């Protein structure tokens, strides 16, 4: 069994304690730093106010990046499969949610 340690990460000037297997700690820290940068960029744009909304926008942006990267990395055989259909469905949902959030920002 892998030992689980508590790792302290800072996101938007707040400290979070996260349980994490020892061998994944470095990846957790890198992920937290990336999330922090994304959330700071959204906050600093001045278009989104509130920690929860900033977190949702960051999550949507990161999910969008992940789906685009997985879509670009797929082979032509995988592109025709049901997994790609699921990815495309998620992509549409993310696009729709981002559109709705941007509409809220405008108003």
mmCIF file of C-alpha atoms in Angstrom:
data_model
loop_
_atom_site.group_PDB
_atom_site.id
_atom_site.type_symbol
_atom_site.label_atom_id
_atom_site.label_comp_id
_atom_site.label_asym_id
_atom_site.label_seq_id
_atom_site.Cartn_x
_atom_site.Cartn_y
_atom_site.Cartn_z
ATOM 1 C CA UNK A 1 0.000 0.000 0.000
ATOM 2 C CA UNK A 2 1.319 3.451 -0.926
ATOM 3 C CA UNK A 3 1.796 5.914 1.943
ATOM 4 C CA UNK A 4 -0.546 8.901 1.799
ATOM 5 C CA UNK A 5 0.706 12.260 3.027
ATOM 6 C CA UNK A 6 -0.948 15.626 3.399
ATOM 7 C CA UNK A 7 0.366 18.233 0.998
ATOM 8 C CA UNK A 8 -0.177 21.959 1.449
ATOM 9 C CA UNK A 9 -0.984 23.883 -1.741
ATOM 10 C CA UNK A 10 -1.792 27.564 -2.195
ATOM 11 C CA UNK A 11 -4.455 28.670 -4.647
ATOM 12 C CA UNK A 12 -5.483 32.322 -4.853
ATOM 13 C CA UNK A 13 -3.774 33.132 -1.560
ATOM 14 C CA UNK A 14 -5.588 30.360 0.310
ATOM 15 C CA UNK A 15 -3.963 27.265 1.715
ATOM 16 C CA UNK A 16 -5.484 23.849 1.091
ATOM 17 C CA UNK A 17 -4.432 20.574 2.673
ATOM 18 C CA UNK A 18 -4.740 17.691 0.202
ATOM 19 C CA UNK A 19 -4.216 13.991 0.926
ATOM 20 C CA UNK A 20 -2.012 12.556 -1.761
ATOM 21 C CA UNK A 21 0.064 9.405 -2.314
ATOM 22 C CA UNK A 22 3.746 10.151 -1.907
ATOM 23 C CA UNK A 23 4.608 9.307 -5.518
ATOM 24 C CA UNK A 24 2.036 11.845 -6.820
ATOM 25 C CA UNK A 25 3.020 14.826 -4.661
ATOM 26 C CA UNK A 26 5.156 16.545 -7.285
ATOM 27 C CA UNK A 27 2.353 16.261 -9.842
ATOM 28 C CA UNK A 28 -0.154 17.636 -7.334
ATOM 29 C CA UNK A 29 2.049 20.659 -6.660
ATOM 30 C CA UNK A 30 2.506 21.333 -10.382
ATOM 31 C CA UNK A 31 -1.250 20.973 -10.915
ATOM 32 C CA UNK A 32 -2.021 23.357 -8.053
ATOM 33 C CA UNK A 33 0.398 25.943 -9.449
ATOM 34 C CA UNK A 34 -1.208 25.665 -12.871
ATOM 35 C CA UNK A 35 -4.677 26.068 -11.375
ATOM 36 C CA UNK A 36 -3.478 29.049 -9.347
ATOM 37 C CA UNK A 37 -2.118 30.746 -12.493
ATOM 38 C CA UNK A 38 -5.361 30.086 -14.360
ATOM 39 C CA UNK A 39 -7.514 31.438 -11.542
ATOM 40 C CA UNK A 40 -5.303 34.513 -11.096
ATOM 41 C CA UNK A 41 -5.527 35.303 -14.808
ATOM 42 C CA UNK A 42 -9.325 35.066 -14.667
ATOM 43 C CA UNK A 43 -9.512 37.170 -11.502
ATOM 44 C CA UNK A 44 -7.082 39.755 -12.852
ATOM 45 C CA UNK A 45 -9.104 40.148 -16.048
ATOM 46 C CA UNK A 46 -11.779 41.767 -13.873
ATOM 47 C CA UNK A 47 -14.548 40.067 -15.833
ATOM 48 C CA UNK A 48 -15.388 37.396 -13.264
ATOM 49 C CA UNK A 49 -16.023 38.167 -9.616
ATOM 50 C CA UNK A 50 -16.310 35.655 -6.810
ATOM 51 C CA UNK A 51 -14.109 32.735 -5.914
ATOM 52 C CA UNK A 52 -16.660 30.116 -6.926
ATOM 53 C CA UNK A 53 -17.234 31.626 -10.370
ATOM 54 C CA UNK A 54 -13.490 32.031 -10.909
ATOM 55 C CA UNK A 55 -12.995 28.360 -9.964
ATOM 56 C CA UNK A 56 -15.755 27.238 -12.334
ATOM 57 C CA UNK A 57 -14.315 29.273 -15.206
ATOM 58 C CA UNK A 58 -10.838 27.885 -14.529
ATOM 59 C CA UNK A 59 -12.216 24.338 -14.393
ATOM 60 C CA UNK A 60 -14.039 24.852 -17.675
ATOM 61 C CA UNK A 61 -10.952 26.329 -19.330
ATOM 62 C CA UNK A 62 -8.734 23.489 -18.124
ATOM 63 C CA UNK A 63 -11.313 20.872 -19.155
ATOM 64 C CA UNK A 64 -11.534 22.512 -22.559
ATOM 65 C CA UNK A 65 -7.731 22.390 -22.916
ATOM 66 C CA UNK A 66 -7.682 18.742 -21.864
ATOM 67 C CA UNK A 67 -10.383 17.743 -24.313
ATOM 68 C CA UNK A 68 -8.713 19.601 -27.176
ATOM 69 C CA UNK A 69 -5.383 17.947 -26.351
ATOM 70 C CA UNK A 70 -6.944 14.479 -26.155
ATOM 71 C CA UNK A 71 -8.830 15.108 -29.387
ATOM 72 C CA UNK A 72 -5.636 16.175 -31.187
ATOM 73 C CA UNK A 73 -3.719 13.187 -29.805
ATOM 74 C CA UNK A 74 -6.255 10.599 -31.002
ATOM 75 C CA UNK A 75 -5.696 8.373 -33.994
ATOM 76 C CA UNK A 76 -8.065 8.258 -36.956
ATOM 77 C CA UNK A 77 -9.364 4.867 -35.796
ATOM 78 C CA UNK A 78 -10.127 6.263 -32.359
ATOM 79 C CA UNK A 79 -11.754 9.319 -33.916
ATOM 80 C CA UNK A 80 -14.580 7.161 -35.227
ATOM 81 C CA UNK A 81 -15.141 5.323 -31.941
ATOM 82 C CA UNK A 82 -17.658 5.870 -29.151
ATOM 83 C CA UNK A 83 -14.994 7.412 -26.877
ATOM 84 C CA UNK A 84 -14.598 10.287 -29.316
ATOM 85 C CA UNK A 85 -18.362 10.766 -29.345
ATOM 86 C CA UNK A 86 -18.271 11.110 -25.571
ATOM 87 C CA UNK A 87 -15.415 13.613 -25.839
ATOM 88 C CA UNK A 88 -17.338 15.578 -28.455
ATOM 89 C CA UNK A 89 -20.416 15.584 -26.212
ATOM 90 C CA UNK A 90 -18.350 16.888 -23.313
ATOM 91 C CA UNK A 91 -16.788 19.472 -25.615
ATOM 92 C CA UNK A 92 -20.249 20.735 -26.611
ATOM 93 C CA UNK A 93 -21.309 20.936 -22.958
ATOM 94 C CA UNK A 94 -18.166 22.849 -22.021
ATOM 95 C CA UNK A 95 -18.598 25.222 -24.954
ATOM 96 C CA UNK A 96 -22.213 25.827 -23.960
ATOM 97 C CA UNK A 97 -21.331 26.419 -20.297
ATOM 98 C CA UNK A 98 -18.534 28.812 -21.243
ATOM 99 C CA UNK A 99 -20.889 30.699 -23.549
ATOM 100 C CA UNK A 100 -23.444 31.025 -20.754
ATOM 101 C CA UNK A 101 -20.800 32.231 -18.275
ATOM 102 C CA UNK A 102 -19.554 34.797 -20.776
ATOM 103 C CA UNK A 103 -23.104 36.030 -21.243
ATOM 104 C CA UNK A 104 -23.369 36.485 -17.476
ATOM 105 C CA UNK A 105 -20.098 38.426 -17.481
ATOM 106 C CA UNK A 106 -21.421 40.807 -20.134
ATOM 107 C CA UNK A 107 -24.591 41.592 -18.201
#
